[in-house]
Tab-separated table of C-alpha atoms and ligand atoms in Angstrom:
chain	number	residue	atom	x	y	z
A	104	MET	CA	-23.344	-0.540	6.362
A	105	ARG	CA	-22.189	-4.044	7.168
A	106	ARG	CA	-18.584	-2.958	6.841
A	107	PHE	CA	-19.144	-0.158	9.318
A	108	THR	CA	-20.664	-2.578	11.827
A	109	LEU	CA	-17.662	-4.869	11.473
A	110	LEU	CA	-15.383	-1.884	11.893
A	111	LEU	CA	-17.154	-0.914	15.102
A	112	ILE	CA	-16.885	-4.440	16.450
A	113	PHE	CA	-13.172	-4.354	15.674
A	114	ILE	CA	-12.796	-1.023	17.479
A	115	LEU	CA	-14.789	-2.257	20.468
A	116	SER	CA	-12.776	-5.448	20.671
A	117	LEU	CA	-9.586	-3.401	20.799
A	118	THR	CA	-10.948	-1.064	23.442
A	119	ALA	CA	-12.595	-3.746	25.560
A	120	CYS	CA	-9.647	-4.190	27.953
A	121	GLY	CA	-10.334	-1.074	29.985
A	122	GLY	CA	-9.728	1.669	27.421
A	123	LYS	CA	-12.234	4.233	26.240
A	124	PRO	CA	-12.633	5.375	22.630
A	125	ALA	CA	-10.926	8.682	21.875
A	126	SER	CA	-12.910	11.857	22.306
A	127	PRO	CA	-15.287	12.248	19.368
A	128	SER	CA	-14.922	16.022	19.385
A	129	GLY	CA	-13.066	17.783	16.583
A	130	THR	CA	-10.073	18.786	18.707
A	131	THR	CA	-6.846	19.372	16.800
A	132	ALA	CA	-4.593	17.243	19.047
A	133	PRO	CA	-3.727	14.417	19.420
A	134	VAL	CA	-3.140	13.439	15.848
A	135	ILE	CA	-4.505	10.808	13.526
A	136	LEU	CA	-1.734	8.328	12.917
A	137	THR	CA	-1.411	6.128	9.829
A	138	SER	CA	0.979	3.227	9.466
A	139	THR	CA	2.480	4.146	6.073
A	140	THR	CA	3.257	7.395	4.266
A	141	PHE	CA	0.881	6.693	1.367
A	142	LEU	CA	-1.968	6.075	3.834
A	143	ALA	CA	-1.191	9.439	5.448
A	144	ASP	CA	-1.559	11.157	2.076
A	145	ILE	CA	-4.829	9.338	1.286
A	146	THR	CA	-6.169	10.194	4.764
A	147	ARG	CA	-5.163	13.881	4.420
A	148	ASN	CA	-7.143	14.055	1.214
A	149	VAL	CA	-10.263	13.064	3.181
A	150	ALA	CA	-9.513	14.906	6.441
A	151	GLY	CA	-8.545	18.208	4.814
A	152	ASP	CA	-7.783	20.902	7.408
A	153	ARG	CA	-9.915	19.355	10.156
A	154	GLN	CA	-7.291	16.871	11.359
A	155	THR	CA	-3.530	16.575	11.665
A	156	VAL	CA	-2.431	13.338	10.009
A	157	VAL	CA	1.014	11.831	10.633
A	158	ALA	CA	2.600	8.623	9.314
A	159	LEU	CA	4.244	6.323	11.842
A	160	LEU	CA	6.757	4.923	9.345
A	161	PRO	CA	9.442	7.251	8.016
A	162	ILE	CA	9.665	8.018	4.296
A	163	GLY	CA	11.537	5.300	2.405
A	164	SER	CA	11.109	2.534	4.989
A	165	ASP	CA	9.911	-0.917	3.981
A	166	PRO	CA	6.798	-1.813	6.013
A	167	HIS	CA	7.519	-5.556	5.560
A	168	SER	CA	10.794	-5.366	7.464
A	169	TYR	CA	10.298	-2.250	9.598
A	170	GLN	CA	11.886	-2.386	13.069
A	171	PRO	CA	9.768	-0.312	15.453
A	172	THR	CA	11.286	2.068	17.997
A	173	PRO	CA	10.153	2.783	21.586
A	174	GLN	CA	8.936	6.197	20.346
A	175	ASP	CA	6.481	4.398	18.069
A	176	VAL	CA	4.685	2.981	21.117
A	177	THR	CA	4.347	6.512	22.525
A	178	LYS	CA	3.089	7.862	19.196
A	179	ILE	CA	0.468	5.115	18.996
A	180	SER	CA	-0.703	5.537	22.576
A	181	GLN	CA	-1.034	9.314	22.081
A	182	SER	CA	-2.929	9.095	18.781
A	183	LYS	CA	-6.691	9.347	18.673
A	184	LEU	CA	-7.060	7.079	15.671
A	185	LEU	CA	-4.651	4.680	13.978
A	186	ILE	CA	-5.346	3.940	10.309
A	187	ILE	CA	-3.614	0.844	8.987
A	188	ASN	CA	-3.669	-0.939	5.640
A	189	GLY	CA	-4.685	-4.259	7.189
A	190	ALA	CA	-4.786	-7.360	4.973
A	191	ASP	CA	-1.910	-8.781	7.023
A	192	TYR	CA	0.500	-6.001	5.979
A	193	GLU	CA	1.701	-4.399	9.203
A	194	HIS	CA	3.299	-7.305	11.081
A	195	PHE	CA	5.443	-4.859	13.056
A	196	LEU	CA	2.305	-3.410	14.650
A	197	GLU	CA	1.096	-6.438	16.594
A	198	PRO	CA	3.597	-6.149	19.507
A	199	LEU	CA	3.360	-2.351	19.369
A	200	LEU	CA	-0.387	-2.363	19.880
A	201	GLN	CA	0.035	-4.623	22.909
A	202	ASN	CA	2.749	-2.380	24.369
A	203	ALA	CA	0.685	0.735	23.745
A	204	GLY	CA	-1.973	-0.653	26.085
A	205	GLY	CA	-4.486	-2.038	23.624
A	206	THR	CA	-6.724	1.027	23.826
A	207	GLN	CA	-6.229	2.419	20.351
A	208	ASN	CA	-8.946	2.933	17.813
A	209	VAL	CA	-7.670	1.040	14.806
A	210	ILE	CA	-9.220	1.402	11.360
A	211	GLU	CA	-8.347	-1.017	8.559
A	212	ALA	CA	-8.351	0.921	5.281
A	213	ALA	CA	-8.556	-2.261	3.196
A	214	ALA	CA	-11.559	-3.675	5.112
A	215	GLY	CA	-14.166	-5.151	2.787
A	216	ILE	CA	-11.836	-5.604	-0.221
A	217	SER	CA	-11.690	-9.141	-1.550
A	218	LEU	CA	-8.071	-10.213	-1.135
A	219	ARG	CA	-5.860	-12.267	-3.442
A	220	LYS	CA	-4.520	-15.372	-1.688
A	221	ASP	CA	-1.564	-17.621	-2.453
A	222	ALA	CA	-1.620	-21.426	-2.418
A	223	GLN	CA	-0.982	-21.428	1.344
A	224	GLY	CA	-3.936	-19.103	1.954
A	225	GLU	CA	-1.762	-16.072	2.774
A	226	ALA	CA	-3.355	-12.740	1.840
A	227	ASP	CA	-1.718	-10.313	-0.593
A	228	PRO	CA	-1.693	-6.929	1.172
A	229	HIS	CA	-0.659	-4.754	-1.843
A	230	VAL	CA	-4.239	-3.720	-2.493
A	231	TRP	CA	-3.456	-0.008	-3.042
A	232	LEU	CA	-1.572	-0.655	-6.292
A	233	ASP	CA	-5.021	-0.729	-7.947
A	234	PRO	CA	-6.502	2.778	-7.433
A	235	ASN	CA	-10.021	1.324	-7.532
A	236	ASN	CA	-9.236	-0.332	-4.208
A	237	VAL	CA	-8.096	3.022	-2.827
A	238	ILE	CA	-11.646	4.250	-3.481
A	239	VAL	CA	-12.692	1.656	-0.860
A	240	TYR	CA	-9.923	2.943	1.467
A	241	VAL	CA	-11.355	6.454	1.087
A	242	GLU	CA	-14.843	5.285	2.008
A	243	ASN	CA	-13.569	3.400	5.091
A	244	ILE	CA	-11.510	6.420	6.164
A	245	ARG	CA	-14.427	8.819	5.576
A	246	GLU	CA	-16.731	6.632	7.698
A	247	ALA	CA	-14.172	6.468	10.500
A	248	LEU	CA	-13.477	10.216	10.529
A	249	THR	CA	-17.206	10.929	10.481
A	250	HIS	CA	-17.750	8.540	13.378
A	251	PHE	CA	-15.123	10.270	15.540
A	252	ASP	CA	-15.941	13.805	14.376
A	253	PRO	CA	-19.612	13.941	13.302
A	254	ASP	CA	-19.499	17.740	12.901
A	255	GLY	CA	-17.060	17.242	10.029
A	256	ALA	CA	-19.349	14.869	8.123
A	257	ALA	CA	-20.126	17.256	5.246
A	258	VAL	CA	-16.470	18.288	4.853
A	259	TYR	CA	-15.270	14.679	4.839
A	260	GLN	CA	-17.946	13.709	2.310
A	261	SER	CA	-17.084	16.504	-0.072
A	262	ASN	CA	-13.315	15.911	0.287
A	263	ALA	CA	-13.831	12.187	-0.295
A	264	ASP	CA	-15.968	12.810	-3.391
A	265	ALA	CA	-13.317	15.104	-4.876
A	266	TYR	CA	-10.504	12.630	-4.177
A	267	VAL	CA	-12.483	9.670	-5.559
A	268	ALA	CA	-12.887	11.655	-8.799
A	269	GLU	CA	-9.077	12.066	-8.903
A	270	LEU	CA	-8.601	8.334	-8.282
A	271	LYS	CA	-10.984	7.497	-11.129
A	272	SER	CA	-9.066	9.742	-13.498
A	273	LEU	CA	-5.811	8.127	-12.297
A	274	ASP	CA	-7.292	4.732	-13.230
A	275	SER	CA	-8.216	6.023	-16.721
A	276	TRP	CA	-4.750	7.565	-17.120
A	277	ILE	CA	-3.034	4.285	-16.188
A	278	THR	CA	-5.228	2.386	-18.668
A	279	GLU	CA	-4.279	4.841	-21.441
A	280	GLN	CA	-0.561	4.571	-20.625
A	281	VAL	CA	-0.612	0.789	-20.419
A	282	ASN	CA	-2.434	0.573	-23.747
A	283	GLN	CA	0.842	1.686	-25.385
A	284	ILE	CA	2.191	-1.796	-24.592
A	285	PRO	CA	0.812	-4.824	-26.469
A	286	VAL	CA	-0.760	-7.316	-24.043
A	287	GLU	CA	1.878	-9.969	-24.838
A	288	LYS	CA	4.630	-7.549	-23.739
A	289	ARG	CA	2.984	-6.643	-20.428
A	290	LEU	CA	5.402	-8.783	-18.423
A	291	LEU	CA	6.480	-7.919	-14.896
A	292	VAL	CA	9.394	-9.396	-12.971
A	293	THR	CA	9.548	-7.920	-9.487
A	294	ASN	CA	11.434	-8.284	-6.225
A	295	HIS	CA	8.529	-9.783	-4.258
A	296	GLU	CA	4.909	-10.474	-5.163
A	297	ALA	CA	3.650	-6.904	-4.932
A	298	PHE	CA	1.995	-6.403	-8.316
A	299	GLY	CA	-0.905	-8.885	-8.238
A	300	TYR	CA	-3.764	-6.364	-7.956
A	301	PHE	CA	-2.090	-4.001	-10.449
A	302	ALA	CA	-1.546	-6.861	-12.914
A	303	ASP	CA	-5.143	-8.070	-12.561
A	304	ARG	CA	-6.518	-4.591	-13.227
A	305	TYR	CA	-4.278	-3.574	-16.146
A	306	GLY	CA	-3.743	-6.859	-17.970
A	307	PHE	CA	-0.156	-7.658	-16.951
A	308	THR	CA	1.376	-11.105	-16.474
A	309	ILE	CA	3.750	-11.683	-13.563
A	310	ALA	CA	6.631	-13.404	-15.359
A	311	GLY	CA	8.558	-14.046	-12.144
A	312	THR	CA	9.592	-12.754	-8.733
A	313	VAL	CA	12.998	-12.775	-7.046
A	314	ILE	CA	11.335	-13.542	-3.705
A	315	GLU	CA	8.320	-15.840	-3.989
A	316	SER	CA	6.414	-14.165	-1.190
A	317	PHE	CA	3.932	-11.340	-0.581
A	318	SER	CA	6.641	-9.933	1.720
A	319	SER	CA	10.107	-8.601	0.899
A	320	ASP	CA	11.269	-10.081	4.209
A	321	ALA	CA	12.429	-13.462	2.831
A	322	SER	CA	15.175	-14.828	0.549
A	323	PRO	CA	15.130	-17.155	-2.446
A	324	SER	CA	16.935	-20.491	-2.607
A	325	ALA	CA	19.533	-21.260	-5.299
A	326	GLN	CA	16.915	-23.439	-7.042
A	327	GLN	CA	14.388	-20.594	-7.046
A	328	MET	CA	17.017	-18.265	-8.519
A	329	ALA	CA	17.785	-20.778	-11.288
A	330	ALA	CA	14.071	-21.235	-11.996
A	331	LEU	CA	13.585	-17.478	-12.215
A	332	ILE	CA	16.434	-17.160	-14.712
A	333	ASP	CA	14.706	-19.788	-16.876
A	334	GLN	CA	11.343	-18.002	-16.529
A	335	ILE	CA	12.814	-14.672	-17.589
A	336	LYS	CA	14.555	-16.241	-20.596
A	337	SER	CA	11.473	-18.148	-21.752
A	338	SER	CA	9.017	-15.275	-21.200
A	339	GLY	CA	11.168	-12.639	-22.876
A	340	ALA	CA	10.560	-10.176	-20.011
A	341	PRO	CA	12.957	-7.262	-20.609
A	342	ALA	CA	13.312	-5.864	-17.097
A	343	ILE	CA	13.254	-6.539	-13.358
A	344	PHE	CA	11.405	-3.898	-11.350
A	345	LEU	CA	12.534	-3.137	-7.793
A	346	ASP	CA	11.241	-0.866	-5.095
A	347	ALA	CA	13.745	1.843	-4.116
A	348	SER	CA	14.083	0.171	-0.685
A	349	ASP	CA	14.917	-3.274	-2.123
A	350	ASN	CA	18.363	-4.817	-2.018
A	351	THR	CA	19.572	-4.865	-5.641
A	352	THR	CA	22.221	-7.613	-5.326
A	353	LEU	CA	20.119	-10.651	-6.257
A	354	ALA	CA	18.226	-8.857	-9.010
A	355	GLN	CA	21.534	-7.684	-10.491
A	356	GLN	CA	22.915	-11.246	-10.468
A	357	ILE	CA	19.809	-12.444	-12.298
A	358	ALA	CA	20.002	-9.545	-14.741
A	359	ASP	CA	23.643	-10.418	-15.502
A	360	GLU	CA	22.581	-13.987	-16.387
A	361	THR	CA	19.604	-12.927	-18.503
A	362	ASN	CA	20.696	-9.627	-20.059
A	363	VAL	CA	17.672	-7.735	-18.780
A	364	ARG	CA	17.543	-4.252	-17.279
A	365	VAL	CA	17.048	-3.602	-13.569
A	366	ILE	CA	14.761	-0.685	-12.736
A	367	THR	CA	15.675	0.164	-9.152
A	368	ASP	CA	13.517	3.122	-8.272
A	369	LEU	CA	9.855	2.178	-8.187
A	370	HIS	CA	7.980	3.440	-5.131
A	371	LEU	CA	5.490	0.789	-4.095
A	372	GLU	CA	5.344	0.902	-0.300
A	373	SER	CA	6.465	4.426	0.608
A	374	LEU	CA	6.156	7.968	-0.695
A	375	THR	CA	9.243	10.103	-1.309
A	376	ASP	CA	9.979	13.488	0.265
A	377	GLY	CA	8.660	15.653	-2.572
A	378	ALA	CA	9.080	14.509	-6.205
A	379	PRO	CA	8.822	11.979	-7.762
A	380	ALA	CA	6.381	10.238	-5.392
A	381	GLY	CA	5.366	12.859	-2.851
A	382	ALA	CA	1.707	11.821	-2.953
A	383	TYR	CA	-0.081	8.527	-3.651
A	384	ILE	CA	-1.307	9.635	-7.097
A	385	ASP	CA	2.181	10.880	-8.059
A	386	MET	CA	3.679	7.615	-6.811
A	387	MET	CA	1.359	5.605	-9.078
A	388	LYS	CA	2.013	7.853	-12.088
A	389	TYR	CA	5.770	7.648	-11.590
A	390	ASN	CA	5.715	3.837	-11.319
A	391	VAL	CA	3.506	3.434	-14.368
A	392	THR	CA	5.733	5.756	-16.399
A	393	GLN	CA	8.821	3.715	-15.447
A	394	ILE	CA	7.070	0.432	-16.313
A	395	VAL	CA	5.700	1.668	-19.643
A	396	ASN	CA	9.081	3.117	-20.670
A	397	ALA	CA	10.844	-0.156	-19.877
A	398	LEU	CA	8.331	-2.391	-21.675
A	399	LYS	CA	7.257	-0.495	-24.780
B	1763	ZN	ZN1	5.381	-5.466	-0.471
């Protein structure tokens, strides 16, 4: 209940400069917009046929470094609800929301989740890589849809319940898969610090990152590269895991120095158009399969 109150305050604060909340009726247009493609899939699982859900970001784009277009402002201003990850993920949105007139209803899917922080106090936004956190997303999205379309309450509840059951079986499936790898071999080296929540949940150790940041939008120094090479050698980590949108050059240089493999096709921040990561659950299963195969 407290989360919903906070959510309402957030909505009201965004609509306070002259805008009105979108019509609460169950009209089919305008659409519900989400920032990322995986959020669109999660939202569709709750909304079912009652709403049209569209992702603002194209498939395959990196939300950390996304460059918005003028059409994005139009899409936002015409949407009735904008569902974002939150947790300091969508930096590209701040100017867009201002340009769109500040009248949007914005829902933070990650609201209420306790966030990992780095030494500087920056939040780690990659909450969705633990499916248990996506159960919280589903509840936030269900509350928001119900608020704007009360007639759909029963449909949203039953859709949410069914999807939460799928998320719980995804969590059990990941645990089973990961159990094929001894704990001491559960070592992840990644492009940027995306795997914290996943590692916490499934007993992995982050053996190193090419970019020491929660964002891919940064570059390492020569000293950081040298330190990472040492970390990989001393930990015995056998692979570097990259998102399909990541630049492979630095990881390949490090791999050449350390004789490890580079896995270049994880899907952490975007779905794919159809297989292998056409839906959030498929994306997680594909990533876990790649990780388990590389480490076992
Ligand atoms: Zn990221």
